Short mmCIF file of C-alpha atoms and ligand atoms in Angstrom, two decimals:
data_model
loop_
_atom_site.label_atom_id
_atom_site.label_comp_id
_atom_site.label_asym_id
_atom_site.label_seq_id
_atom_site.Cartn_x
_atom_site.Cartn_y
_atom_site.Cartn_z
CA MET A 20 72.63 0.69 -78.77
CA LEU A 21 73.80 -2.47 -77.07
CA ILE A 22 74.19 -4.20 -80.36
CA LYS A 23 76.12 -1.30 -81.75
CA LEU A 24 78.44 -1.32 -78.80
CA ALA A 25 79.03 -5.06 -79.07
CA LYS A 26 79.86 -4.64 -82.73
CA THR A 27 82.32 -1.86 -81.97
CA THR A 28 84.04 -3.97 -79.30
CA ALA A 29 84.27 -6.91 -81.68
CA LEU A 30 85.85 -4.69 -84.30
CA ILE A 31 88.38 -3.36 -81.81
CA ALA A 32 89.23 -6.91 -80.79
CA VAL A 33 89.78 -7.88 -84.41
CA ALA A 34 91.92 -4.83 -85.02
CA SER A 35 94.14 -5.37 -82.03
CA CYS A 36 94.57 -9.03 -83.08
CA ALA A 37 95.74 -7.92 -86.49
CA LEU A 38 98.11 -5.48 -84.89
CA ASN A 39 99.66 -8.23 -82.72
CA ALA A 40 99.87 -10.57 -85.67
CA ALA A 41 102.12 -8.11 -87.45
CA ASN A 42 104.25 -7.76 -84.36
CA PHE A 43 105.16 -11.26 -83.31
CA ASN A 44 108.67 -10.80 -84.71
CA ALA A 45 109.11 -7.26 -83.31
CA GLN A 46 111.53 -8.26 -80.52
CA ALA A 47 113.47 -10.65 -82.75
CA GLU A 48 113.78 -8.03 -85.46
CA LYS A 49 114.99 -5.46 -82.95
CA ASP A 50 117.60 -7.93 -81.67
CA ARG A 51 118.72 -8.77 -85.17
CA VAL A 52 119.14 -5.15 -86.26
CA GLU A 53 121.09 -4.39 -83.08
CA LEU A 54 123.34 -7.39 -83.67
CA VAL A 55 124.13 -6.30 -87.21
CA LYS A 56 124.90 -2.78 -85.94
CA TYR A 57 127.10 -4.20 -83.22
CA PHE A 58 129.22 -6.26 -85.61
CA GLU A 59 129.47 -3.54 -88.23
CA ALA A 60 130.61 -1.03 -85.57
CA LYS A 61 133.08 -3.49 -84.03
CA PHE A 62 134.70 -4.35 -87.36
CA ALA A 63 134.56 -0.89 -88.94
CA ASP A 64 138.08 -0.24 -87.69
CA PRO A 65 139.32 -2.80 -85.13
CA TYR A 66 142.50 -0.83 -84.22
CA ALA A 67 140.52 2.37 -83.60
CA ASN A 68 138.01 0.28 -81.62
CA LYS A 69 140.61 -1.30 -79.39
CA GLY A 70 139.33 0.42 -76.21
CA SER A 71 135.67 -0.37 -76.85
CA PHE A 72 135.78 -3.84 -78.42
CA PHE A 73 139.21 -5.48 -78.37
CA PRO A 74 140.86 -4.78 -74.99
CA TYR A 75 142.87 -8.03 -75.05
CA SER A 76 144.27 -7.86 -78.62
CA THR A 77 147.70 -6.52 -79.41
CA ASP A 78 148.15 -3.41 -81.54
CA ASP A 79 150.13 -5.43 -84.04
CA GLU A 80 147.32 -7.92 -84.44
CA LEU A 81 144.65 -5.25 -84.72
CA GLN A 82 146.64 -3.22 -87.26
CA ASN A 83 147.84 -6.05 -89.45
CA ASN A 84 145.55 -9.04 -89.08
CA PHE A 85 142.03 -7.64 -89.13
CA GLU A 86 139.97 -6.68 -92.15
CA LYS A 87 138.34 -3.22 -91.84
CA GLY A 88 134.94 -1.89 -92.82
CA LEU A 89 133.03 -5.21 -92.79
CA LYS A 90 129.39 -4.96 -93.73
CA PHE A 91 126.43 -7.26 -93.02
CA ALA A 92 126.93 -9.65 -95.96
CA ASP A 93 130.67 -10.06 -95.25
CA PHE A 94 130.04 -11.98 -92.03
CA HIS A 95 129.10 -15.25 -93.75
CA LEU A 96 132.60 -16.72 -93.52
CA GLY A 97 132.90 -17.17 -89.79
CA SER A 98 136.27 -16.04 -88.43
CA TYR A 99 137.62 -15.93 -92.00
CA SER A 100 135.40 -12.85 -92.50
CA TYR A 101 137.84 -10.71 -90.60
CA ALA A 102 141.04 -12.68 -89.75
CA ILE A 103 143.57 -12.12 -92.53
CA ASP A 104 145.98 -14.92 -91.45
CA ALA A 105 143.18 -17.47 -91.02
CA LYS A 106 141.74 -16.54 -94.43
CA LYS A 107 145.13 -17.25 -96.05
CA THR A 108 144.97 -20.85 -94.86
CA TYR A 109 141.27 -21.13 -95.81
CA GLU A 110 141.41 -19.89 -99.40
CA PRO A 111 143.59 -22.68 -100.83
CA LEU A 112 141.20 -25.23 -99.27
CA THR A 113 138.32 -23.84 -101.29
CA GLU A 114 140.16 -24.33 -104.59
CA PHE A 115 139.63 -28.09 -104.38
CA PRO A 116 136.86 -28.21 -101.83
CA PRO A 117 137.06 -31.46 -99.85
CA TYR A 118 133.24 -31.56 -99.61
CA GLU A 119 132.65 -32.02 -103.33
CA PHE A 120 132.53 -35.74 -102.97
CA ASN A 121 129.99 -35.36 -100.12
CA VAL A 122 127.74 -33.18 -102.24
CA GLU A 123 127.77 -35.86 -104.95
CA LYS A 124 127.01 -38.54 -102.42
CA GLY A 125 124.20 -36.39 -101.10
CA GLU A 126 122.74 -36.08 -104.57
CA SER A 127 122.59 -39.83 -105.02
CA LEU A 128 121.04 -40.25 -101.57
CA PHE A 129 118.39 -37.67 -102.49
CA ASN A 130 117.45 -39.58 -105.59
CA LYS A 131 117.86 -43.13 -104.28
CA ALA A 132 114.60 -45.01 -103.84
CA PHE A 133 113.62 -46.20 -100.33
CA ALA A 134 112.45 -49.79 -99.95
CA ASN A 135 108.88 -48.59 -100.69
CA GLY A 136 109.98 -47.01 -103.98
CA LYS A 137 109.59 -43.40 -102.81
CA THR A 138 112.47 -40.92 -102.47
CA PHE A 139 113.30 -37.71 -100.52
CA ALA A 140 111.65 -35.82 -103.36
CA ASP A 141 108.31 -37.20 -102.12
CA CYS A 142 108.88 -35.38 -98.83
CA PHE A 143 110.75 -32.27 -99.96
CA GLY A 144 109.81 -31.73 -103.61
CA GLU A 145 112.98 -30.11 -104.90
CA PRO A 146 116.35 -30.41 -103.15
CA ALA A 147 116.89 -26.60 -102.77
CA VAL A 148 114.96 -26.32 -99.49
CA GLY A 149 117.81 -25.18 -97.19
CA ASP A 150 116.08 -21.81 -96.72
CA LYS A 151 112.95 -23.41 -95.34
CA TYR A 152 114.60 -24.75 -92.17
CA PRO A 153 114.42 -24.34 -89.31
CA HIS A 154 110.84 -23.07 -89.23
CA PHE A 155 108.14 -22.93 -86.61
CA ASP A 156 105.39 -25.42 -87.47
CA GLU A 157 102.22 -23.75 -86.15
CA LYS A 158 100.15 -26.96 -86.19
CA ARG A 159 102.71 -28.97 -84.26
CA GLY A 160 103.60 -26.01 -82.06
CA GLU A 161 107.34 -26.68 -82.41
CA VAL A 162 110.43 -25.73 -84.36
CA VAL A 163 111.21 -28.19 -87.13
CA SER A 164 114.85 -28.46 -88.21
CA LEU A 165 116.22 -29.85 -91.46
CA THR A 166 117.84 -32.72 -89.54
CA GLN A 167 114.51 -33.65 -87.97
CA ALA A 168 112.68 -33.32 -91.29
CA VAL A 169 115.17 -35.71 -92.97
CA ASN A 170 114.76 -38.30 -90.24
CA GLU A 171 110.95 -37.93 -90.28
CA CYS A 172 110.98 -38.47 -94.03
CA LEU A 173 112.99 -41.67 -93.51
CA THR A 174 110.82 -43.10 -90.72
CA SER A 175 107.55 -42.16 -92.43
CA ASN A 176 108.76 -44.28 -95.36
CA GLY A 177 109.64 -47.23 -93.18
CA GLU A 178 113.41 -46.52 -93.16
CA LYS A 179 115.72 -46.26 -90.14
CA GLU A 180 116.74 -42.85 -88.80
CA TRP A 181 120.22 -41.54 -89.54
CA ASN A 182 122.90 -40.24 -87.18
CA THR A 183 122.08 -36.56 -86.81
CA GLN A 184 125.74 -35.34 -86.90
CA LYS A 185 127.65 -37.03 -89.71
CA GLY A 186 127.62 -39.60 -92.49
CA ASP A 187 124.57 -39.75 -94.78
CA MET A 188 122.81 -36.95 -92.87
CA ALA A 189 125.68 -34.51 -93.41
CA ASP A 190 126.08 -35.60 -97.04
CA LEU A 191 122.39 -35.14 -97.86
CA GLN A 192 122.42 -31.71 -96.20
CA ALA A 193 125.56 -30.80 -98.14
CA TYR A 194 123.65 -31.47 -101.34
CA ILE A 195 120.52 -29.69 -100.11
CA ASN A 196 122.41 -26.54 -99.03
CA TYR A 197 124.59 -26.61 -102.16
CA THR A 198 121.52 -26.56 -104.40
CA THR A 199 119.90 -23.89 -102.14
CA MET A 200 123.03 -21.77 -102.53
CA GLU A 201 123.02 -22.26 -106.32
CA ALA A 202 119.40 -21.15 -106.40
CA GLY A 203 120.51 -17.91 -104.68
CA LYS A 204 118.19 -18.34 -101.72
CA VAL A 205 118.37 -16.26 -98.57
CA ILE A 206 117.75 -17.07 -94.91
CA ASN A 207 114.26 -15.97 -93.97
CA VAL A 208 113.05 -17.28 -90.62
CA GLU A 209 109.49 -16.16 -89.89
CA ILE A 210 107.85 -15.57 -86.51
CA ASN A 211 104.13 -15.40 -87.01
CA SER A 212 102.61 -16.39 -83.63
CA GLN A 213 103.12 -15.99 -79.94
CA ALA A 214 104.23 -19.61 -79.73
CA ALA A 215 106.96 -18.98 -82.34
CA ALA A 216 108.02 -15.82 -80.49
CA ASP A 217 108.25 -17.85 -77.25
CA ALA A 218 110.42 -20.51 -78.98
CA TYR A 219 112.71 -17.70 -80.23
CA GLU A 220 112.96 -16.22 -76.71
CA ARG A 221 113.92 -19.61 -75.23
CA GLY A 222 116.59 -20.10 -77.89
CA LYS A 223 117.94 -16.62 -77.18
CA GLU A 224 117.97 -17.25 -73.46
CA PHE A 225 119.98 -20.39 -73.98
CA TYR A 226 122.50 -18.46 -76.11
CA TYR A 227 122.99 -15.74 -73.54
CA THR A 228 123.04 -17.92 -70.38
CA GLN A 229 126.34 -18.63 -68.70
CA ARG A 230 126.93 -22.24 -67.96
CA GLY A 231 129.55 -24.94 -67.42
CA TYR A 232 132.72 -24.94 -65.37
CA LEU A 233 133.95 -21.83 -67.23
CA ASN A 234 130.62 -20.12 -66.60
CA LEU A 235 130.57 -18.82 -70.17
CA SER A 236 127.65 -18.18 -72.50
CA CYS A 237 127.67 -18.76 -76.24
CA ALA A 238 127.45 -14.97 -76.60
CA GLU A 239 130.54 -14.28 -74.52
CA CYS A 240 132.57 -16.15 -77.11
CA HIS A 241 130.59 -15.46 -80.31
CA VAL A 242 129.35 -11.89 -79.70
CA GLN A 243 131.53 -10.01 -77.20
CA GLY A 244 134.43 -12.42 -77.81
CA THR A 245 134.39 -12.37 -81.61
CA GLY A 246 137.90 -11.51 -82.79
CA GLN A 247 139.47 -12.94 -79.65
CA ARG A 248 141.86 -15.80 -79.99
CA VAL A 249 141.03 -19.02 -78.14
CA ARG A 250 143.85 -21.52 -78.30
CA ASN A 251 144.80 -21.47 -81.96
CA GLU A 252 141.47 -20.20 -83.31
CA LYS A 253 139.81 -16.86 -83.67
CA LEU A 254 136.24 -16.66 -82.51
CA SER A 255 133.57 -16.37 -85.20
CA PRO A 256 130.56 -14.03 -85.06
CA LEU A 257 126.99 -15.07 -84.24
CA LEU A 258 125.97 -13.07 -87.31
CA GLY A 259 126.35 -15.49 -90.21
CA SER A 260 127.07 -18.48 -87.99
CA VAL A 261 124.62 -20.80 -89.72
CA THR A 262 124.91 -19.80 -93.40
CA HIS A 263 127.53 -22.32 -94.43
CA PHE A 264 126.65 -25.72 -92.95
CA PRO A 265 127.27 -28.59 -93.07
CA VAL A 266 131.03 -28.16 -92.98
CA TYR A 267 133.95 -30.39 -93.84
CA ARG A 268 136.21 -30.08 -90.84
CA LEU A 269 139.85 -31.06 -91.10
CA LYS A 270 139.75 -32.04 -87.44
CA TRP A 271 136.86 -34.45 -88.14
CA GLN A 272 138.35 -35.62 -91.41
CA GLY A 273 134.81 -35.38 -92.70
CA MET A 274 131.49 -33.58 -92.81
CA GLY A 275 129.43 -32.58 -89.85
CA THR A 276 126.04 -30.94 -89.39
CA LEU A 277 125.46 -27.63 -87.61
CA GLU A 278 124.16 -29.62 -84.63
CA ARG A 279 127.48 -31.45 -84.42
CA ARG A 280 129.29 -28.14 -84.19
CA MET A 281 126.81 -26.64 -81.71
CA SER A 282 126.86 -29.64 -79.40
CA GLY A 283 130.67 -29.61 -79.62
CA CYS A 284 130.63 -26.09 -78.19
CA VAL A 285 128.12 -27.13 -75.48
CA LYS A 286 130.54 -29.97 -74.50
CA ASP A 287 133.47 -27.54 -74.49
CA GLN A 288 131.49 -25.49 -72.00
CA GLY A 289 131.54 -28.57 -69.75
CA GLN A 290 127.88 -29.45 -70.34
CA VAL A 291 126.10 -32.50 -71.72
CA PRO A 292 124.31 -31.32 -74.89
CA SER A 293 120.61 -32.22 -75.37
CA LYS A 294 119.63 -34.42 -78.26
CA ASP A 295 119.99 -32.71 -81.61
CA THR A 296 116.26 -32.96 -82.26
CA SER A 297 115.24 -31.80 -78.78
CA ASN A 298 113.26 -28.58 -78.48
CA GLU A 299 116.19 -27.02 -76.62
CA MET A 300 118.60 -27.60 -79.51
CA LYS A 301 116.04 -26.71 -82.18
CA GLU A 302 115.06 -23.47 -80.45
CA LEU A 303 118.70 -22.51 -80.11
CA LEU A 304 119.04 -23.15 -83.84
CA PHE A 305 115.89 -21.11 -84.51
CA PHE A 306 117.34 -18.11 -82.61
CA MET A 307 120.71 -18.36 -84.33
CA THR A 308 119.19 -18.69 -87.77
CA TYR A 309 116.85 -15.69 -87.19
CA MET A 310 119.94 -13.61 -86.38
CA SER A 311 121.23 -14.35 -89.93
CA ASN A 312 117.99 -13.44 -91.68
CA GLY A 313 118.66 -11.79 -95.02
CA MET A 314 122.02 -13.49 -95.55
CA LYS A 315 122.64 -15.84 -98.47
CA ILE A 316 122.86 -19.57 -97.86
CA ASP A 317 126.33 -20.65 -98.89
CA GLY A 318 126.83 -24.11 -97.57
CA PRO A 319 128.66 -26.36 -97.48
CA ASP A 320 132.06 -24.98 -96.41
CA VAL A 321 135.47 -25.97 -94.97
CA ARG A 322 136.74 -25.38 -91.46
CA LYS A 323 139.89 -26.26 -89.53
C1 LIG B 3 134.89 -20.73 -74.77
C2 LIG B 3 134.42 -20.10 -75.97
C3 LIG B 3 133.23 -20.70 -76.71
C4 LIG B 3 131.95 -20.82 -76.20
C5 LIG B 3 131.44 -20.49 -74.85
C6 LIG B 3 131.15 -21.32 -77.36
N1 LIG B 3 131.94 -21.50 -78.46
FE1 LIG B 3 131.32 -21.92 -80.32
N2 LIG B 3 133.25 -21.96 -80.96
C7 LIG B 3 134.35 -21.70 -80.18
C8 LIG B 3 135.56 -21.86 -80.99
C9 LIG B 3 136.99 -21.69 -80.49
C10 LIG B 3 135.11 -22.22 -82.27
C11 LIG B 3 136.01 -22.46 -83.52
C12 LIG B 3 136.41 -21.10 -84.09
C13 LIG B 3 135.22 -20.37 -84.62
O1 LIG B 3 134.81 -20.64 -85.78
O2 LIG B 3 134.61 -19.57 -83.86
C14 LIG B 3 133.65 -22.25 -82.26
C15 LIG B 3 132.86 -22.51 -83.35
C16 LIG B 3 131.48 -22.46 -83.32
C17 LIG B 3 130.63 -22.58 -84.51
C18 LIG B 3 131.15 -22.79 -85.91
C19 LIG B 3 131.35 -21.46 -86.62
C20 LIG B 3 131.83 -21.64 -88.04
O3 LIG B 3 131.80 -20.64 -88.81
O4 LIG B 3 132.28 -22.70 -88.43
C21 LIG B 3 129.34 -22.51 -84.10
C22 LIG B 3 128.10 -22.61 -84.95
C23 LIG B 3 129.35 -22.34 -82.64
N3 LIG B 3 130.65 -22.28 -82.22
C24 LIG B 3 128.24 -22.21 -81.86
C25 LIG B 3 128.27 -22.11 -80.46
C26 LIG B 3 127.10 -22.14 -79.59
C27 LIG B 3 125.71 -22.37 -80.06
C28 LIG B 3 127.56 -21.99 -78.31
C29 LIG B 3 126.76 -22.03 -77.04
C30 LIG B 3 126.05 -23.29 -76.81
C31 LIG B 3 129.02 -21.81 -78.36
N4 LIG B 3 129.41 -21.91 -79.68
C32 LIG B 3 129.80 -21.56 -77.28
C33 LIG B 3 134.33 -21.28 -78.89
C34 LIG B 3 133.22 -21.15 -78.08
#
């Protein structure tokens, strides 16, 4: 009897474990589905939604300068997804994309031998691995970003680390994400453990926490604020915010990684950003990337 009971309890324990295992991403998935619904509702008809979503925009702007009926996959272009005037200045730039040279440079960096004769292929296999980052490494108990993986590949081969925001790092990532786009790969961040779910929650908390002298959160600009004009720019949506990096920015006169852009926004909030490979930054990236799950990778791209 006792043995039988013990067996039953063990079985129940195993079953509830399996149940939890399937559910580690439950909260993240709920958040993601809600976010998609929010943006689709907001941009279904911006003029009709003036009262609910765009209290500060003019009728003229809402009637004449916003795309209507945007669906999930349309949000991959940042503010160019919905802003008709901004898209008009963006489209000519993509005819002769200024990042082509960077993609070529990235290709030669990928294939160039380190001093020990090995190459990035020894770390990554093929170049089209943009969909594999960031991911939660269960053994290490941390989020691993592409930027970190590139630098770890360098140091494990006796090379020096690269700047995490521009130069070779951005060029190599331009090539990696270009080949990932060509392979038709899709963002697919997985959350398979409590530790990964916790990392996601910390990233989300960072995104929604007000900070800095303006006391603004990322979300106030890139969720509630999407569509709003800030200085001369329209605010882009969180949905699709990571699909197209690195970007060639006219303001930078060059390429920059996603971390460069993110830390720029942290600075604009009046804060000192943490290191690009810190857990804080990587967990923020993990949250943002999960929110774009299911979208195609289409980097690199051009921005003002
Ligand atoms: C005061 C408003 C404001 C806040 C707060 C803010 N940003 Fe931004 N962000 C901007 C503006 C303006 C741009 C340039 C226009 C655009 O693409 O949205 C931008 C651009 C970006 C982009 C590039 C989007 C693209 O398609 O190129 C990313 C990514 C980004 N922000 C992330 C963040 C993160 C992460 C935070 C919080 C740490 C944050 N932002 C906080 C105003 C803000």
